[in-house]
Structures are given as C-alpha cells and as structure tokens.
CSV table of C-alpha atoms in Angstrom, one decimal:
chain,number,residue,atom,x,y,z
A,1,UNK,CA,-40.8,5.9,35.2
A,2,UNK,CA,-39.6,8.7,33.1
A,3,UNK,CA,-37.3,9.9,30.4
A,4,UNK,CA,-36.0,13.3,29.1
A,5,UNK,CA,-36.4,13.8,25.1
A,6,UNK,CA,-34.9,16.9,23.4
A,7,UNK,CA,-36.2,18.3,20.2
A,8,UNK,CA,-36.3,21.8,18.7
A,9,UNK,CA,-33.5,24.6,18.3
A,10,UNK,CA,-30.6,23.4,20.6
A,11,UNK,CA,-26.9,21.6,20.3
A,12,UNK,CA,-26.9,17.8,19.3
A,13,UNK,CA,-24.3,15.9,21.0
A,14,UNK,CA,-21.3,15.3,18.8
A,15,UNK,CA,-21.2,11.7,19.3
A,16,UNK,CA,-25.4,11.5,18.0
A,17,UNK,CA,-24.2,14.2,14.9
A,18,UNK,CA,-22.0,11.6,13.8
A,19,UNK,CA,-23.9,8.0,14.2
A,20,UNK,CA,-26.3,10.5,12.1
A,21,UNK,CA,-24.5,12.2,9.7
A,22,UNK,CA,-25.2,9.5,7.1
A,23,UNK,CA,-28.0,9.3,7.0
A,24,UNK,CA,-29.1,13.2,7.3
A,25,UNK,CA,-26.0,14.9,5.5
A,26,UNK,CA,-28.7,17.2,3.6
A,27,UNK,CA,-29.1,19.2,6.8
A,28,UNK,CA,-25.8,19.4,7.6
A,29,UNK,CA,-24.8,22.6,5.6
A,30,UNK,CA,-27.5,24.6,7.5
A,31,UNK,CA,-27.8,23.0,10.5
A,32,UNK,CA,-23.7,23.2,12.0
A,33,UNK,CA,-24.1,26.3,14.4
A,34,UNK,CA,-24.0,27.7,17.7
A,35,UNK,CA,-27.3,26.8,19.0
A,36,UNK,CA,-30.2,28.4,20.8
A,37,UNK,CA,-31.1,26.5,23.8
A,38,UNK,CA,-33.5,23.9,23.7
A,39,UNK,CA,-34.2,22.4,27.4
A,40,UNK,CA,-35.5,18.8,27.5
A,41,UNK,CA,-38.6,17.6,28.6
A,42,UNK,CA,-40.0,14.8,30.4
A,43,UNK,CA,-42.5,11.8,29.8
A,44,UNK,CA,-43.5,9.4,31.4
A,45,UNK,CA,-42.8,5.8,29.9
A,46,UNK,CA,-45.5,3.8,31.9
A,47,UNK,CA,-47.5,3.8,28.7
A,48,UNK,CA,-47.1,2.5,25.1
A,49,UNK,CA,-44.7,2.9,23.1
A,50,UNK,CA,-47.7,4.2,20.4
A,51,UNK,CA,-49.6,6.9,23.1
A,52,UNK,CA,-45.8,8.2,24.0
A,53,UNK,CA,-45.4,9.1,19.9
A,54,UNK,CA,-48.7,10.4,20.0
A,55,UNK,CA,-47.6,12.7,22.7
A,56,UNK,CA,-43.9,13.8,21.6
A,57,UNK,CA,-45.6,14.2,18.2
A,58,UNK,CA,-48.1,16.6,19.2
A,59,UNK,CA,-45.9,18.6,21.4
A,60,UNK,CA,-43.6,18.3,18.5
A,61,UNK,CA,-44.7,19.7,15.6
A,62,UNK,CA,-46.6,22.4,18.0
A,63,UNK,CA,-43.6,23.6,19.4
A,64,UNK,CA,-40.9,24.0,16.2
A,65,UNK,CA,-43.7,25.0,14.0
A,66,UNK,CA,-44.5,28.2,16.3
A,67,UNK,CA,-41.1,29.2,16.7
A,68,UNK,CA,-40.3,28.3,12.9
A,69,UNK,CA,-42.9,30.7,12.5
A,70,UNK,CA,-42.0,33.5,14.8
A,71,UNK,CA,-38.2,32.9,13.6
A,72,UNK,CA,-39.2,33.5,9.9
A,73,UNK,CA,-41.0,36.6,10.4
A,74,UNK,CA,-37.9,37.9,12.6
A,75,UNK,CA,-35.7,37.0,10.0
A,76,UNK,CA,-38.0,38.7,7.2
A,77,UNK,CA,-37.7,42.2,8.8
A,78,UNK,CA,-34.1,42.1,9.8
A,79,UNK,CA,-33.3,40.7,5.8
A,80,UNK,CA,-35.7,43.7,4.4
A,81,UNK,CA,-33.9,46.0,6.8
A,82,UNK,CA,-30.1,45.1,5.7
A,83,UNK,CA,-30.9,44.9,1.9
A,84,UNK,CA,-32.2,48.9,2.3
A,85,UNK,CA,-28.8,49.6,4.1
A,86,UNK,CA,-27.3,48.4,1.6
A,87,UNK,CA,-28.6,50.0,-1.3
A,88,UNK,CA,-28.3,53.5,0.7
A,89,UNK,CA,-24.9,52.7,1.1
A,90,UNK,CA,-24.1,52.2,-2.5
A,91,UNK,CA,-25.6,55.1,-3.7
A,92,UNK,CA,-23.8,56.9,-1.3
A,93,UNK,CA,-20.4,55.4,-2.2
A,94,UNK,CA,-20.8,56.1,-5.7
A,95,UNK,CA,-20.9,59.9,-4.9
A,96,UNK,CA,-17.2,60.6,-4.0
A,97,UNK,CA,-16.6,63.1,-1.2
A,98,UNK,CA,-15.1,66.6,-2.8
A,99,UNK,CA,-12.6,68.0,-0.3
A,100,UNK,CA,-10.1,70.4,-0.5
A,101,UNK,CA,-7.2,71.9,1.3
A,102,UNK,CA,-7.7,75.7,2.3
A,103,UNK,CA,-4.6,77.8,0.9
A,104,UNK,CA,-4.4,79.6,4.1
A,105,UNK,CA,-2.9,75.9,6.0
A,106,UNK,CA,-0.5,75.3,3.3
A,107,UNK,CA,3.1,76.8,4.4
A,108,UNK,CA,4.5,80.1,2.5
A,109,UNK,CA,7.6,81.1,2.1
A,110,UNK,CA,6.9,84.7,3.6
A,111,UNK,CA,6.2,82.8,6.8
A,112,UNK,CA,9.3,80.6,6.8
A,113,UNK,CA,11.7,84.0,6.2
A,114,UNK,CA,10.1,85.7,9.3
A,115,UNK,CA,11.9,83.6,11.4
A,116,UNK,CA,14.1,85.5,13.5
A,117,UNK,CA,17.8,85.0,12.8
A,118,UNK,CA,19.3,87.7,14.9
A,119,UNK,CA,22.0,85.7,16.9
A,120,UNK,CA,23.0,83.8,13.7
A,121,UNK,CA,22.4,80.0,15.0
A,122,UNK,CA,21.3,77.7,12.6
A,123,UNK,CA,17.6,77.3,13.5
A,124,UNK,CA,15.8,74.0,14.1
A,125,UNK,CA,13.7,73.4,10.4
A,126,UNK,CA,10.0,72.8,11.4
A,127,UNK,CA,8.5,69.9,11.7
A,128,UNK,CA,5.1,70.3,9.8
A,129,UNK,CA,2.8,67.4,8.8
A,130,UNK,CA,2.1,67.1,5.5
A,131,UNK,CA,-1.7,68.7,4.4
A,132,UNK,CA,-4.2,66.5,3.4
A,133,UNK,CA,-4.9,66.2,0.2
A,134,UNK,CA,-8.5,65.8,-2.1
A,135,UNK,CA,-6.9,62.3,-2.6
A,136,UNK,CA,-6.1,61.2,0.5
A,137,UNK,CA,-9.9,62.2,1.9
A,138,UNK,CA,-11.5,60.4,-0.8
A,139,UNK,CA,-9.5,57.3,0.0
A,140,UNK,CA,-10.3,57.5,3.6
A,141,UNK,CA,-14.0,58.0,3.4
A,142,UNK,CA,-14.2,55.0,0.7
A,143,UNK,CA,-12.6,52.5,3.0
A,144,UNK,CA,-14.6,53.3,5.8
A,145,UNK,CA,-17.6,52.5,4.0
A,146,UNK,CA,-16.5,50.0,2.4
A,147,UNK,CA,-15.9,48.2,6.0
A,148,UNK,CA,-19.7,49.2,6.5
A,149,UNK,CA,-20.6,47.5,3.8
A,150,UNK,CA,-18.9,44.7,5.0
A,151,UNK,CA,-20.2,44.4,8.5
A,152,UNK,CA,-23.4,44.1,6.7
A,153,UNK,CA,-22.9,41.8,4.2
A,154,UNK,CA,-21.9,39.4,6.8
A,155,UNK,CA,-25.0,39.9,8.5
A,156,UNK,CA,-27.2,39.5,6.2
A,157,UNK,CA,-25.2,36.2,4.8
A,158,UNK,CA,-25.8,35.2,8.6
A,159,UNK,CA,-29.8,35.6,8.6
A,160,UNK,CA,-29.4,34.4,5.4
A,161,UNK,CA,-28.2,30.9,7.0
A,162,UNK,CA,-30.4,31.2,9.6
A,163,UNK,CA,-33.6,31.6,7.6
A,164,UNK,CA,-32.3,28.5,5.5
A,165,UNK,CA,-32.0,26.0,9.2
A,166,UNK,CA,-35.6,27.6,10.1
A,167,UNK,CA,-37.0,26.7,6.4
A,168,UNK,CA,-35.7,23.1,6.5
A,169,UNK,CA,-36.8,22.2,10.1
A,170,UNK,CA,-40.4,23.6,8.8
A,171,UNK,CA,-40.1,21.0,5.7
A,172,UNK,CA,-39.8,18.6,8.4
A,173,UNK,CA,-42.3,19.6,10.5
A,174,UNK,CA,-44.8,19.5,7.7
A,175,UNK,CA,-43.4,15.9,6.6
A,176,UNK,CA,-45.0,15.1,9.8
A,177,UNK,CA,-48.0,17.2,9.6
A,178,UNK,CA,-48.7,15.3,6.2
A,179,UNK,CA,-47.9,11.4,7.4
A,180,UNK,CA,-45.0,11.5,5.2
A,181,UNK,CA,-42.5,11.6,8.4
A,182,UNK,CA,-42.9,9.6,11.8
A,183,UNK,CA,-40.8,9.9,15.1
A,184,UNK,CA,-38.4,7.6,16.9
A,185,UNK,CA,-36.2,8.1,19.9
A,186,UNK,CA,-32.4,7.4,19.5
A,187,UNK,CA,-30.2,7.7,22.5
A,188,UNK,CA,-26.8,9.6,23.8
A,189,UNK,CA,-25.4,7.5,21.3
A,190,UNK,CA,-27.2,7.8,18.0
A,191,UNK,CA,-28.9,4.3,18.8
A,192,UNK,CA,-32.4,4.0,17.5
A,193,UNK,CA,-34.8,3.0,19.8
A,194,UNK,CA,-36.9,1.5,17.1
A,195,UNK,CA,-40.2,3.0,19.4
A,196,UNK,CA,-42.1,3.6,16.3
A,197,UNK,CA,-42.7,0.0,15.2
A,198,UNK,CA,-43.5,-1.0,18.9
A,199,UNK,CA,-46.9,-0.4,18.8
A,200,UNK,CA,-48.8,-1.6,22.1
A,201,UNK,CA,-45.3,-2.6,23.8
A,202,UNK,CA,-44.8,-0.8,27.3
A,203,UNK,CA,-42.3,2.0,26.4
A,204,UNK,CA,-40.8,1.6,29.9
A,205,UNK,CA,-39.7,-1.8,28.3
A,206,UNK,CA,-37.2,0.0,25.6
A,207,UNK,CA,-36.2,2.9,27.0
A,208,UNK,CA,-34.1,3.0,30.5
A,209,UNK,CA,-35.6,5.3,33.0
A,210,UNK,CA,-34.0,8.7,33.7
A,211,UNK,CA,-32.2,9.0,30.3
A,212,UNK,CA,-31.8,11.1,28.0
A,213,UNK,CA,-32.2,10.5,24.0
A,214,UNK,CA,-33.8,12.5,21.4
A,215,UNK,CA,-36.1,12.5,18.8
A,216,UNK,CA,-35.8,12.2,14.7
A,217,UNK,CA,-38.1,11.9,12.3
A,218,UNK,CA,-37.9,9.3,10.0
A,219,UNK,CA,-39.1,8.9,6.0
A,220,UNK,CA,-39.0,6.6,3.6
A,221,UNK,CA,-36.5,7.5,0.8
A,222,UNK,CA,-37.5,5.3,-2.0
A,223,UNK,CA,-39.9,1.9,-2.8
A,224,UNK,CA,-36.9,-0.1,-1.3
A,225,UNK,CA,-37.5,0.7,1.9
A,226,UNK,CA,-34.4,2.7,2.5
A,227,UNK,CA,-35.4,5.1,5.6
A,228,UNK,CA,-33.9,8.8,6.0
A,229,UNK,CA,-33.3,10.0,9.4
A,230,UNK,CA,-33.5,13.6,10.1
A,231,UNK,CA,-32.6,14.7,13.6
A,232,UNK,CA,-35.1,17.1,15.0
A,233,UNK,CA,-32.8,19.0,17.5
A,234,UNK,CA,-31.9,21.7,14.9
A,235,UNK,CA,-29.1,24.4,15.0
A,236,UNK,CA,-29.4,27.8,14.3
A,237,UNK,CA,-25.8,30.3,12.7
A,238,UNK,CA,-24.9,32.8,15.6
C-alpha cells in the first residue's frame, strides 16, 4: 500500500494550520504566505513504521536543506542588490534638480498688442497654460523618486520576510540533523499519527492507504515532557 506525504515549501491546508497553530505559533509570523509549490510524494507503507521515518527523514532534511541553501544565496544577492539602489537613490534625491523657465516662453505684452484689432470685435483672450516653474519641477522629480524608493523598500521588506521563513525551516532542519527533532505524520486534519513511537509496528497498520498527511517535526520543549510541533510544509512571502 501507499501514502502521499508533503513536506517542503508549499501551502498547508487551513484546517492542519489551525489544529497546529498552538503548538507552532513561533512560525507563524514568517511562515503565512503565498506558497511555492511543493508536490507530494509517495511511500510505500508495507514496512515499519521506524524504516518509513528513516526514509521521509533522509529525503527530508536532503531536500529543504538544498533549497534552504539555494534560496539563501538567492536572497543574498537580490538583498545586496536593493540596499545599493537605495543608497544611489538617496544621494540622488538629496541633490535637487535646478530648472528654470526660458524668458523667451513667458508671454510679453509686445506680443499680446500685436493682435490685430482692425474690425473692432472684442477678441477671444488666449488661453495659455501657465509656465512651469523651478518649484513645480523640483516637486515633480522628488515625488517620482520618492515612489522609487518606495517600490523598493517593499521589495526588499519582502526578501526580507522571505529570508526569515528560509532561516527558520533551516533551524528545523538542523534540529533534525542534530537528534534534537524527530518526524511524525499528521493527517488532512491535523491528527497525529503518533508513527514515531511505533517502532517495529507495520506502518500500513496506522496510516489508511492512498491518503494524504504531512510531516512535522517534533521537539521536546522542556524536562516535562511538553512536545513542540513544527510543521514542515513551510511558506514562503510572494
């Protein structure tokens, strides 16, 4: 028999984000965005419950840590290239733009009187827009970099973010790495399958064939035996 089990960079369902959110509300101010996909993968349950950890583990930890990895190098380039923008932007904001009005665009009155007037109707008075001014230009060219600097403030408060959800799934990963974490299974919804403290037990005997669940690591918190549950389908800002 098999099952599909999710882990990695991909959208919890909201049902599981809630049975969980008590137990793993540290994550959840990094790890509440639109997701990059994470497809599920089968195994086959016709083996212990211990050798089907042993697997999920290995392809575990293999599989976030390389993208953490990937995902933080990424992250380090675009954040190194924003931060120069910005400072090349301020230093060009605090040099304000001189511009002036050429005298020849400004109306005269020599031009107004040269109007001819020789069948003695009242003539229309023109319709001229009024010249831009030094002022005016300055103003302009200050709010348009300002919304520059905007733009990129938000992005880099968005990798930002991102970096932080790529940072704490690696401090999960290398929970695991150290023995410090272990996984379990919990299903569609939030339900631990308690697969960890199975041992030799047939996993087909636990886990209902053609499902889907997903894995968490869990931790003790404290000598009590209190455990922390982290899900380890993480989420990614968009």
């Amino acid at each position: 028999m098999i099952v599909w089990v999710k882990y990695g960079f991909g959208a919890r369902s909201s049902s599981l984000d809630a049975r969980l959110f008590r137990c793993s509300t540290w994550m959840d101010d990094v790890l509440d965005v639109t997701p990059e996909n994470a497809p599920r993968k089968m195994y086959n349950t016709n083996v212990s419950c211990a050798v089907l950890l042993s697997f999920l583990k290995a392809s575990c930890i293999k599989d976030v840590d390389d993208f953490c990895k990937q995902k933080s190098v990424q992250l380090a380039i675009e954040l190194d290239a924003i931060r120069r923008t910005l400072v090349q932007r301020k230093s060009v904001s605090s040099v304000a733009p001189a511009a002036s009005t050429p005298a020849a665009s400004r109306p005269t009155s020599g031009a107004q009187s040269a109007r001819p007037a020789a069948t003695g109707e009242e003539q229309p008075p023109e319709m001229a827009s009024p010249p831009a001014t030094p002022g005016s230009t300055r103003r302009g060219s200050k709010a348009g970099l300002d919304d520059v600097a905007e733009q990129t403030q938000a992005k880099k408060a968005l990798f930002e973010r991102q970096l932080d959800a790529v940072n704490a799934a690696s401090m999960v990963i290398k929970e695991l790495m150290a023995g410090i974490a272990w996984l379990d299974l919990v299903d569609e919804n939030g339900s631990r399958m308690n697969i960890d403290s199975a041992g030799n037990d047939r996993a087909n005997t636990i886990l209902s064939p053609r499902q889907q669940y997903e894995v968490v690591a869990v931790a003790r918190q404290d000598d009590g035996g209190q455990e922390r549950v982290t899900p380890l389908v993480f989420k990614l800002n968009s």
